[in-house]
Short mmCIF file of C-alpha atoms and ligand atoms in Angstrom, two decimals:
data_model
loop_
_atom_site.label_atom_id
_atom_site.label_comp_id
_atom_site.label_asym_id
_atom_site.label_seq_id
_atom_site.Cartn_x
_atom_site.Cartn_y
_atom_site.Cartn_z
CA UNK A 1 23.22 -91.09 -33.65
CA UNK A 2 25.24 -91.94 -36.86
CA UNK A 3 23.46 -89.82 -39.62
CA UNK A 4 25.98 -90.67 -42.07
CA UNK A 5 24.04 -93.27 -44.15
CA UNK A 6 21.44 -90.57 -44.84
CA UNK A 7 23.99 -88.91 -46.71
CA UNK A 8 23.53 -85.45 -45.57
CA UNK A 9 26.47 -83.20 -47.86
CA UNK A 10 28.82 -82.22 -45.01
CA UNK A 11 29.72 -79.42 -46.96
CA UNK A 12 26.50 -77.36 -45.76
CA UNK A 13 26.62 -75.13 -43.04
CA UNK A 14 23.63 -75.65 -40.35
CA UNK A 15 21.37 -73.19 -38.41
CA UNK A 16 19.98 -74.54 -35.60
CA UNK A 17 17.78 -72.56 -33.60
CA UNK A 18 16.82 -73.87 -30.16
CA UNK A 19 20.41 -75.59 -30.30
CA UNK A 20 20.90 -75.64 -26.13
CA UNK A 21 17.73 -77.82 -26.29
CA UNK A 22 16.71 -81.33 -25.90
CA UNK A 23 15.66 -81.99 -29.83
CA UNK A 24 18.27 -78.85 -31.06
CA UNK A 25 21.36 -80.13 -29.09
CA UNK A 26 20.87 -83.79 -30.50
CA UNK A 27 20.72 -82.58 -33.57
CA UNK A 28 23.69 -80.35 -33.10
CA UNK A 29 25.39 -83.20 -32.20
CA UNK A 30 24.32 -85.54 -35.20
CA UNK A 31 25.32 -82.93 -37.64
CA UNK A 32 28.17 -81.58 -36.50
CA UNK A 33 29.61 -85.04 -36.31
CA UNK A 34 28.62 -85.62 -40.24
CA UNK A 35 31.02 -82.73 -40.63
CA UNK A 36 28.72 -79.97 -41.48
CA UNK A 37 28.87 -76.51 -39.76
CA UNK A 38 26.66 -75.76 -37.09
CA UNK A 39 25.45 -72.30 -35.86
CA UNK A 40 23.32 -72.38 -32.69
CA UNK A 41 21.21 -69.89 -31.60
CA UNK A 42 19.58 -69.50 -28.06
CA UNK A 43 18.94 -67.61 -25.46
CA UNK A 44 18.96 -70.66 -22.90
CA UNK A 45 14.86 -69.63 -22.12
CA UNK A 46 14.81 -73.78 -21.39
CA UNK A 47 18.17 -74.78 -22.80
CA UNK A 48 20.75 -75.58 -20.84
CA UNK A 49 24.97 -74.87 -21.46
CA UNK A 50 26.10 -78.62 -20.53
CA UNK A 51 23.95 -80.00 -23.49
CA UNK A 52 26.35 -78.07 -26.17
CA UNK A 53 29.53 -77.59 -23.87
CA UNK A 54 31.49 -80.48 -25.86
CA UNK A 55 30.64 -78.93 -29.41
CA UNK A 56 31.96 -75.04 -27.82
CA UNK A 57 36.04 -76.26 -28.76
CA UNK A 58 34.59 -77.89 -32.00
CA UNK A 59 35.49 -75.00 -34.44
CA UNK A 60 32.64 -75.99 -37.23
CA UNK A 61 30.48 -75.12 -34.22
CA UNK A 62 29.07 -71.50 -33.31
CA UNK A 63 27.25 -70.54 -30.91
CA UNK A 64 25.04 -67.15 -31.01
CA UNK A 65 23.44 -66.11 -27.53
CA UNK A 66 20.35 -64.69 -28.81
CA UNK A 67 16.36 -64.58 -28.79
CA UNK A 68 14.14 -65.31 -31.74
CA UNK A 69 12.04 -62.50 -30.85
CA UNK A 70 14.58 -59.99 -32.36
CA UNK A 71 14.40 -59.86 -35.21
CA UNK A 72 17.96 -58.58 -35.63
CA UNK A 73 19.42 -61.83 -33.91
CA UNK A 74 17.29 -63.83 -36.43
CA UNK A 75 19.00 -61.93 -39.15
CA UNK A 76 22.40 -62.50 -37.85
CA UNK A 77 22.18 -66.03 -36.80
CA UNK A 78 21.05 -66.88 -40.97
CA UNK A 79 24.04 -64.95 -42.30
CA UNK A 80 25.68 -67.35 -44.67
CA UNK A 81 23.73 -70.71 -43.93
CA UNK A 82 21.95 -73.27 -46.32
CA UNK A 83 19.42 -74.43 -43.97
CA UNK A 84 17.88 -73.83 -40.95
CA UNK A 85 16.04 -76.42 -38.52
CA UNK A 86 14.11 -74.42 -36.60
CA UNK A 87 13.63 -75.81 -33.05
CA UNK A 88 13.25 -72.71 -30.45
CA UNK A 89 10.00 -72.12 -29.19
CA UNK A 90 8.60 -72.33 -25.84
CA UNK A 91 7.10 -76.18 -25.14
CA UNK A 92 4.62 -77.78 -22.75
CA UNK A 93 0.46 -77.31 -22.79
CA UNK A 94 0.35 -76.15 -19.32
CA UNK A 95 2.85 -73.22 -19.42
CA UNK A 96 1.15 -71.64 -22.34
CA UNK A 97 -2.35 -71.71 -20.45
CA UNK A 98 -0.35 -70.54 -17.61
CA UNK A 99 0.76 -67.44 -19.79
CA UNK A 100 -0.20 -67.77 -23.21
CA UNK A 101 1.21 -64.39 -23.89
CA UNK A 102 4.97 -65.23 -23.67
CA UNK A 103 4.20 -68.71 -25.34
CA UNK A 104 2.80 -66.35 -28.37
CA UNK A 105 5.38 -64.02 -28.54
CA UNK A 106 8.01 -66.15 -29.04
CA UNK A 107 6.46 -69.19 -31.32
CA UNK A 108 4.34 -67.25 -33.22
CA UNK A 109 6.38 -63.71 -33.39
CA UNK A 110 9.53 -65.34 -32.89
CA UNK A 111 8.71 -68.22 -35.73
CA UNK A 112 7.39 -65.00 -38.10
CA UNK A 113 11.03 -63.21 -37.69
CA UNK A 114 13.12 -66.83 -38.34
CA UNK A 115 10.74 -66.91 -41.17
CA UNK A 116 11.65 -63.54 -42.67
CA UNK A 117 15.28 -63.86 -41.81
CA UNK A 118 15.53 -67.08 -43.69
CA UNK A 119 13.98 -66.24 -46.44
CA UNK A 120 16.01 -62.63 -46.80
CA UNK A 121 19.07 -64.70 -46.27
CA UNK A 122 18.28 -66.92 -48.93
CA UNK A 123 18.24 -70.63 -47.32
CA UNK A 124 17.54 -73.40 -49.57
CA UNK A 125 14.87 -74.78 -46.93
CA UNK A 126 13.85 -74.19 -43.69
CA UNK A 127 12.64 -76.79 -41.67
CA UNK A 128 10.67 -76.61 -38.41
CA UNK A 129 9.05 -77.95 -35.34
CA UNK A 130 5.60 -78.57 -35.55
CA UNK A 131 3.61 -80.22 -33.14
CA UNK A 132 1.31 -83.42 -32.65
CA UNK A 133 -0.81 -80.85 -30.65
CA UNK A 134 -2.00 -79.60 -33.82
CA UNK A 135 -4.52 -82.54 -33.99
CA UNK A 136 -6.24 -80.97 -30.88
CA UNK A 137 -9.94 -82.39 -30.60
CA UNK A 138 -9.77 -84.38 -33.51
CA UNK A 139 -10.56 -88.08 -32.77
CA UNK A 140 -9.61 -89.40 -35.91
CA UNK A 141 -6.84 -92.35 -35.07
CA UNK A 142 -4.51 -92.74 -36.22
CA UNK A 143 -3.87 -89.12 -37.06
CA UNK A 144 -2.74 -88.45 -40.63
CA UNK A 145 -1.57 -85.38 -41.95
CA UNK A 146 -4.91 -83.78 -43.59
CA UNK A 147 -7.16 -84.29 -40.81
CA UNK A 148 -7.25 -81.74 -37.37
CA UNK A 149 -9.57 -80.57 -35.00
CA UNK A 150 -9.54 -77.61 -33.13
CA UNK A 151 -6.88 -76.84 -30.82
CA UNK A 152 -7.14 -77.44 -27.24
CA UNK A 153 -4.49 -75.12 -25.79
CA UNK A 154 -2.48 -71.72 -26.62
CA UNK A 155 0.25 -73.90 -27.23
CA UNK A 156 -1.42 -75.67 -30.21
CA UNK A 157 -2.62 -72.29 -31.48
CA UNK A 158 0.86 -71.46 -31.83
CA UNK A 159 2.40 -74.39 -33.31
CA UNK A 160 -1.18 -74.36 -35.66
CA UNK A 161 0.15 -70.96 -36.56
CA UNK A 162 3.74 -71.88 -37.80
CA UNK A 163 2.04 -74.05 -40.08
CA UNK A 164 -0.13 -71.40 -41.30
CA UNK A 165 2.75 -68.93 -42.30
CA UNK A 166 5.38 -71.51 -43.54
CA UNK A 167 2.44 -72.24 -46.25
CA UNK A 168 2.29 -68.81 -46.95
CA UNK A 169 5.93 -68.29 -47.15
CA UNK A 170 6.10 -71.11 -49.72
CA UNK A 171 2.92 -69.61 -51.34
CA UNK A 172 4.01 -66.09 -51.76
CA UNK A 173 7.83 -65.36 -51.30
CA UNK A 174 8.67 -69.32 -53.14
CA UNK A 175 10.52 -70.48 -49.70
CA UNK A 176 11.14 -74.17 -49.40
CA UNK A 177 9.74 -74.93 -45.51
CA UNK A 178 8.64 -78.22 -44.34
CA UNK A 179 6.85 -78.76 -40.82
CA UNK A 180 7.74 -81.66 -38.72
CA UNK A 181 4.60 -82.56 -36.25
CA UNK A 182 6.43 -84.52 -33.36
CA UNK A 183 5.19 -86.38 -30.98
CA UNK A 184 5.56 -86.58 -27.87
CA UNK A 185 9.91 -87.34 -28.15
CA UNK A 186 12.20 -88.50 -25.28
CA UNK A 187 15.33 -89.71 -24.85
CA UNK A 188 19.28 -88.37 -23.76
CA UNK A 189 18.87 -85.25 -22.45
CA UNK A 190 15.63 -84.35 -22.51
CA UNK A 191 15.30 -82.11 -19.06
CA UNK A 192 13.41 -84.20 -16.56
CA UNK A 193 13.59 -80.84 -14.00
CA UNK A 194 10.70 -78.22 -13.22
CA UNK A 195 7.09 -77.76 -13.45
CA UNK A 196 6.86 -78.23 -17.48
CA UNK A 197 9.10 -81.77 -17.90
CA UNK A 198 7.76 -84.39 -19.72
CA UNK A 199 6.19 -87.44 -18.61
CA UNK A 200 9.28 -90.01 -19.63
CA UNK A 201 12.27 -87.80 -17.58
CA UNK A 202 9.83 -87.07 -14.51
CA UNK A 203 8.92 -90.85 -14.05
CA UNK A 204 12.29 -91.91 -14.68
CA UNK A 205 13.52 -89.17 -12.40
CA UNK A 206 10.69 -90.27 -9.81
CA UNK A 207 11.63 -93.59 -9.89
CA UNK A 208 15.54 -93.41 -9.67
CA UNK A 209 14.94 -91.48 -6.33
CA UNK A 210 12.41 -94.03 -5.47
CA UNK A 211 9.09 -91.71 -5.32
CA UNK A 212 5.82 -92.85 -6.84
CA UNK A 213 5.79 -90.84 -10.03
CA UNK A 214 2.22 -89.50 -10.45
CA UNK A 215 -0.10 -90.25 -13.37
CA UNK A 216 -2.54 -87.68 -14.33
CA UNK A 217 -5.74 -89.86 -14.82
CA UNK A 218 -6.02 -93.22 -14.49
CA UNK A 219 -3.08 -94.25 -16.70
CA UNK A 220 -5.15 -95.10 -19.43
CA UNK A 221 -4.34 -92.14 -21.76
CA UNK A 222 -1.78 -92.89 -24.44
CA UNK A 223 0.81 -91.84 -26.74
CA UNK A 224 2.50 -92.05 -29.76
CA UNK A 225 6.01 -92.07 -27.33
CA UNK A 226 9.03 -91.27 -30.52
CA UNK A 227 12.67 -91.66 -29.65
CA UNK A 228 14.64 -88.60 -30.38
CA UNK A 229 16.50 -90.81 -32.86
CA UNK A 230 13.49 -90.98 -34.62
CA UNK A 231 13.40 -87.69 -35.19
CA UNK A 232 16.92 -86.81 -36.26
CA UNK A 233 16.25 -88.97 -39.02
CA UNK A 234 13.06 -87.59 -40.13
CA UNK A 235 15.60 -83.76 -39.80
CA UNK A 236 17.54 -84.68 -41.85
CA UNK A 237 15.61 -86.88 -45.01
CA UNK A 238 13.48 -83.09 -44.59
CA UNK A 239 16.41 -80.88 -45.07
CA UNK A 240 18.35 -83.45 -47.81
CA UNK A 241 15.20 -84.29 -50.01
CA UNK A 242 15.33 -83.40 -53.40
CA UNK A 243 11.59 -84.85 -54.09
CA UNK A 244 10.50 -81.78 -55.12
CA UNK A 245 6.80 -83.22 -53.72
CA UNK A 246 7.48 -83.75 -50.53
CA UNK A 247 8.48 -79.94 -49.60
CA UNK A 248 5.94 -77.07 -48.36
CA UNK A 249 3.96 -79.86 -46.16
CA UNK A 250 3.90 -81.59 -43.24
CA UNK A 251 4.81 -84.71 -41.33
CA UNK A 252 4.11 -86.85 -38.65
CA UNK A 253 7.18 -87.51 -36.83
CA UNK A 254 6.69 -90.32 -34.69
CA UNK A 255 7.16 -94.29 -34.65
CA UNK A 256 3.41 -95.13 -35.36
CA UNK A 257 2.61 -97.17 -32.18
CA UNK A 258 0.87 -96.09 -29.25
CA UNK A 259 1.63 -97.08 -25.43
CA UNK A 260 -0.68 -95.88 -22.27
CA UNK A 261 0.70 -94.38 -19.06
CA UNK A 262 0.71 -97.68 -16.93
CA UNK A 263 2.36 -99.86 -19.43
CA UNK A 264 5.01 -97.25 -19.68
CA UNK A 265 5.26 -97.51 -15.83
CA UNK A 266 5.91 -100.94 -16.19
CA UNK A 267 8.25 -100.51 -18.84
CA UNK A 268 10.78 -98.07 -17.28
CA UNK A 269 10.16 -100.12 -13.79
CA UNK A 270 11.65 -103.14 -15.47
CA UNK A 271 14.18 -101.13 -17.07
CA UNK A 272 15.41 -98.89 -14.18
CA UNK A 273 15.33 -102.04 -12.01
CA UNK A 274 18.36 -103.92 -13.82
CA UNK A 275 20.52 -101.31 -12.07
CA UNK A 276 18.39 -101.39 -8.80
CA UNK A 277 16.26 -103.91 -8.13
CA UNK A 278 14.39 -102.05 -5.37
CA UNK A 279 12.80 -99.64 -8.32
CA UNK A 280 10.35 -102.64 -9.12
CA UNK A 281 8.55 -102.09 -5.69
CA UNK A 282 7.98 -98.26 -6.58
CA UNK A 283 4.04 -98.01 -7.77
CA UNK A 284 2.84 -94.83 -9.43
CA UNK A 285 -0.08 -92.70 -8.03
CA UNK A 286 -3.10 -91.36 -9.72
CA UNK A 287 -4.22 -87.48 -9.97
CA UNK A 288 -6.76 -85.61 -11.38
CA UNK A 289 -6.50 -85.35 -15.56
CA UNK A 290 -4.86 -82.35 -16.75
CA UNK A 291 -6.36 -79.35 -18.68
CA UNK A 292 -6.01 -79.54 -22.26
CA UNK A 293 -4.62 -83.11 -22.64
CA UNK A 294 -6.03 -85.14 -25.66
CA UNK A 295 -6.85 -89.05 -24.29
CA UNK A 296 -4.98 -91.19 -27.00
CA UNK A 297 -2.54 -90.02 -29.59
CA UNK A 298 -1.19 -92.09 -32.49
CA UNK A 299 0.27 -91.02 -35.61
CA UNK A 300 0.29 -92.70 -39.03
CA UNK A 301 3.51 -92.25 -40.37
CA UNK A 302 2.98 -93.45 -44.18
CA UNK A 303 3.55 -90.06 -45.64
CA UNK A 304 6.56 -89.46 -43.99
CA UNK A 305 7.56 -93.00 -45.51
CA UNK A 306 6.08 -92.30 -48.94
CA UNK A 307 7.55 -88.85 -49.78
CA UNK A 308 10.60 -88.94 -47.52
CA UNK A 309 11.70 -92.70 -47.05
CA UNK A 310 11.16 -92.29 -43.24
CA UNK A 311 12.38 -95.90 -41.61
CA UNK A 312 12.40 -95.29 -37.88
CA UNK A 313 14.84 -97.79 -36.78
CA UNK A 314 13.98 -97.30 -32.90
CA UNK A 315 10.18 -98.60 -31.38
CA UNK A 316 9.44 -97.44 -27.58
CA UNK A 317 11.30 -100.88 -26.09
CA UNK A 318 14.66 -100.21 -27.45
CA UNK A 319 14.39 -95.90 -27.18
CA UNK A 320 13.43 -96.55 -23.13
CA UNK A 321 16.25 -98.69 -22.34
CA UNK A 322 18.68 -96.20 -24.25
CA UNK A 323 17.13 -93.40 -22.58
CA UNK A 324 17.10 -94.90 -19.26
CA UNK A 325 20.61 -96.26 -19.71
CA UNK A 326 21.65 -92.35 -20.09
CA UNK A 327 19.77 -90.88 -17.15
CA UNK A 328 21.36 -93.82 -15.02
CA UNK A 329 24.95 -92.70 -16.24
CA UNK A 330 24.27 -88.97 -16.41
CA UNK A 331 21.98 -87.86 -13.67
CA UNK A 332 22.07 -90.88 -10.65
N1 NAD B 1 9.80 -82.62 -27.08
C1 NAD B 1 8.65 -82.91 -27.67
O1 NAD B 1 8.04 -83.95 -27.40
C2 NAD B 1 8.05 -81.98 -28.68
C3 NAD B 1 6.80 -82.32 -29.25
C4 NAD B 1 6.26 -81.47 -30.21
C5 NAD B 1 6.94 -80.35 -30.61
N2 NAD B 1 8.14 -80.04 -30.02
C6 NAD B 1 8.83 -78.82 -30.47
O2 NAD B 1 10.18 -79.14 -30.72
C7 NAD B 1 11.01 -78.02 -30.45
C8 NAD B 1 12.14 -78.40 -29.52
O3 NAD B 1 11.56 -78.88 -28.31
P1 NAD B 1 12.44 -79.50 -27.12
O4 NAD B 1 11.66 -80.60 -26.54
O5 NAD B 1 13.82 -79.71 -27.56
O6 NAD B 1 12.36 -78.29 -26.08
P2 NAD B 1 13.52 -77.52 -25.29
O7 NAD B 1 12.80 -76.61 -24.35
O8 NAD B 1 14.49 -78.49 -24.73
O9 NAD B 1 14.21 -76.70 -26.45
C9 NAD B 1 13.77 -75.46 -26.91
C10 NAD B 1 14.97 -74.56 -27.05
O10 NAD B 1 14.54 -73.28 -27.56
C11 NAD B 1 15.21 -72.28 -26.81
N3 NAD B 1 14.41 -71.05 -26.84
C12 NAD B 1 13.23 -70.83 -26.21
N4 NAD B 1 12.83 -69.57 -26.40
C13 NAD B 1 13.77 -68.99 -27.20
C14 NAD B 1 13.91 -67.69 -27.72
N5 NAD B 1 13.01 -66.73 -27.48
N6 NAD B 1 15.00 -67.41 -28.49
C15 NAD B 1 15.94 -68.39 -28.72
N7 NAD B 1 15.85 -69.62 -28.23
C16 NAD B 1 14.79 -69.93 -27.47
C17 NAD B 1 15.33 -72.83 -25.42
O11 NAD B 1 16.31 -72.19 -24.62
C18 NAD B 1 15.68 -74.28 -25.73
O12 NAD B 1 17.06 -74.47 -25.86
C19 NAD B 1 10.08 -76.93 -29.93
O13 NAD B 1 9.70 -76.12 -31.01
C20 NAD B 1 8.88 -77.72 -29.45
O14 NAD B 1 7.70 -76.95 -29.45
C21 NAD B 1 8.71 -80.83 -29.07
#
């Protein structure tokens, strides 16, 4: 994506933690073509090489093998930047009920030591990765920024958590921090490989090899489904805005429409099937629900519109076929 018009200085050198990533590599990407200098840090837990090996010959890029939950990497990797955008952590509901200990250690210890780093090293602002999971039980739709429940999962604990301390880093030490919720993001390069994928690169995935993908449920459970587009923008009005009202919060990041599990069947289905027609005879298959899934998710965007000029330029329709368009030319 073209971030130019957002106007982001070039001049301002980048740390991006979780940069091997789906979300972190993008941005990489994004910013490093805006001219800015980008630092990377990971330790490639669930990142992979091939999503930064074109930036490694750019020379405003760096990249800094290292894990969040030293605190001495954290140190190192904010050594002369503005901002960070703080992406590492360890995603997905299940794995964190599967062992909620490592999930802990590095988004809740590992966010607490990027926190102390960045605010030792002086950044202007540090922006992070929050979560839509944050909402847990609450049934409030759509879901706007005041209201939660209680969490459902370890994983929401920890991303609840971030929140907690980036308040009290603002609060106490005067950091500038502001917490992106996302929901549920897909598009290029979004790993659609082992136990903890998400739902848009398994059934794309599924379907390209012509295997019924399988629904948890009945298909009926929805989501606020935000193209990774989508969320580069929001990055970057977070890190640039000088409203000095819309920092030490939080924000929806989504595109404020929600779409169940069988419509999005039928979406990639029609998609996949312009380059294989066969795809449109694959049908999906029903399981049993999952643990700690919440049944509809939608997410009112209006204060990220209000405070930040959010305008996301790119609804479910036009995200799928882009996203679909790039596992067809990149993984087929
Ligand atoms: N993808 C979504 O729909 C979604 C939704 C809500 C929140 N988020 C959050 O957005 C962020 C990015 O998610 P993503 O989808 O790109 O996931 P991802 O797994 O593709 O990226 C996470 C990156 O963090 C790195 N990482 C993990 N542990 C680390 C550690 N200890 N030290 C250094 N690096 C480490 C991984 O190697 C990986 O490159 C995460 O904080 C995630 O919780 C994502």
């Amino acid at each position: 994506m073209n971030i130019k018009p957002l106007k982001l200085n070039p001049e301002y050198d980048i740390l991006v933690t979780g940069g091997a990533g789906f979300i972190g590599s993008n941005l990489c990407a994004a910013l490093l073509e805006n001219g800015n200098t980008v630092r990377c840090l990971d330790n490639f837990a669930t990142g992979k090489r091939e999503n930064i090996e074109s930036q490694l010959e750019n020379t405003n890029f760096e990249l800094l093998e290292g894990d969040i939950r030293n605190l001495s990497d954290c140190i190192k990797a904010c050594e002369g930047v503005d901002y960070v955008l703080h992406q590492a952590a360890l995603g997905s509901v299940p794995r964190s009920i599967k062992d909620p200990i490592t999930s802990n250690a590095v988004n809740v210890s590992g966010f607490l030591n990027m926190l102390v780093a960045a605010r030792d090293a002086k950044v202007k602002r540090f922006v992070y990765a929050a979560s839509s999971s944050t909402y847990g039980d609450s049934e409030n739709m759509p879901k706007v920024e005041d209201i939660i429940g209680k969490p459902l999962s370890p994983y929401a604990i920890t991303k609840y958590v971030n929140e907690l301390y980036a308040d009290i880093f603002a609060k106490i030490y005067g950091m500038e921090t502001i917490g992106l919720r996302y929901f549920n993001v897909f598009g290029r390069r979004q790993d659609p490989n082992g136990a903890y994928a998400a739902v848009i690169p398994k059934f794309v995935m599924h379907l390209m090899n012509h295997e019924s993908p399988v629904i948890n449920g009945d298909g009926s459970y929805s989501r606020d489904f935000t193209y990774i587009d989508n969320v580069l923008e929001m990055n970057v009005r977070a890190l640039a805005s000088d409203n000095k009202e819309a920092i030490n919060t939080v924000y929806n990041v989504a595109y404020g429409e929600r779409t169940d599990l069988n419509e999005l069947i039928c979406l990639l289905k029609e998609y996949l099937s312009n380059f294989d027609p066969e795809i449109a005879n694959v049908n999906a298959t029903y399981g049993p629900k999952r643990q700690g899934d919440v049944p509809h998710s939608l997410a009112s965007i209006e204060k990220a519109k209000n405070l930040l000029g959010y305008d996301p330029q790119f609804d479910i329709k036009i995200g799928l076929k882009e996203a679909v368009n790039w596992y067809w030319e990149n993984l087929k």
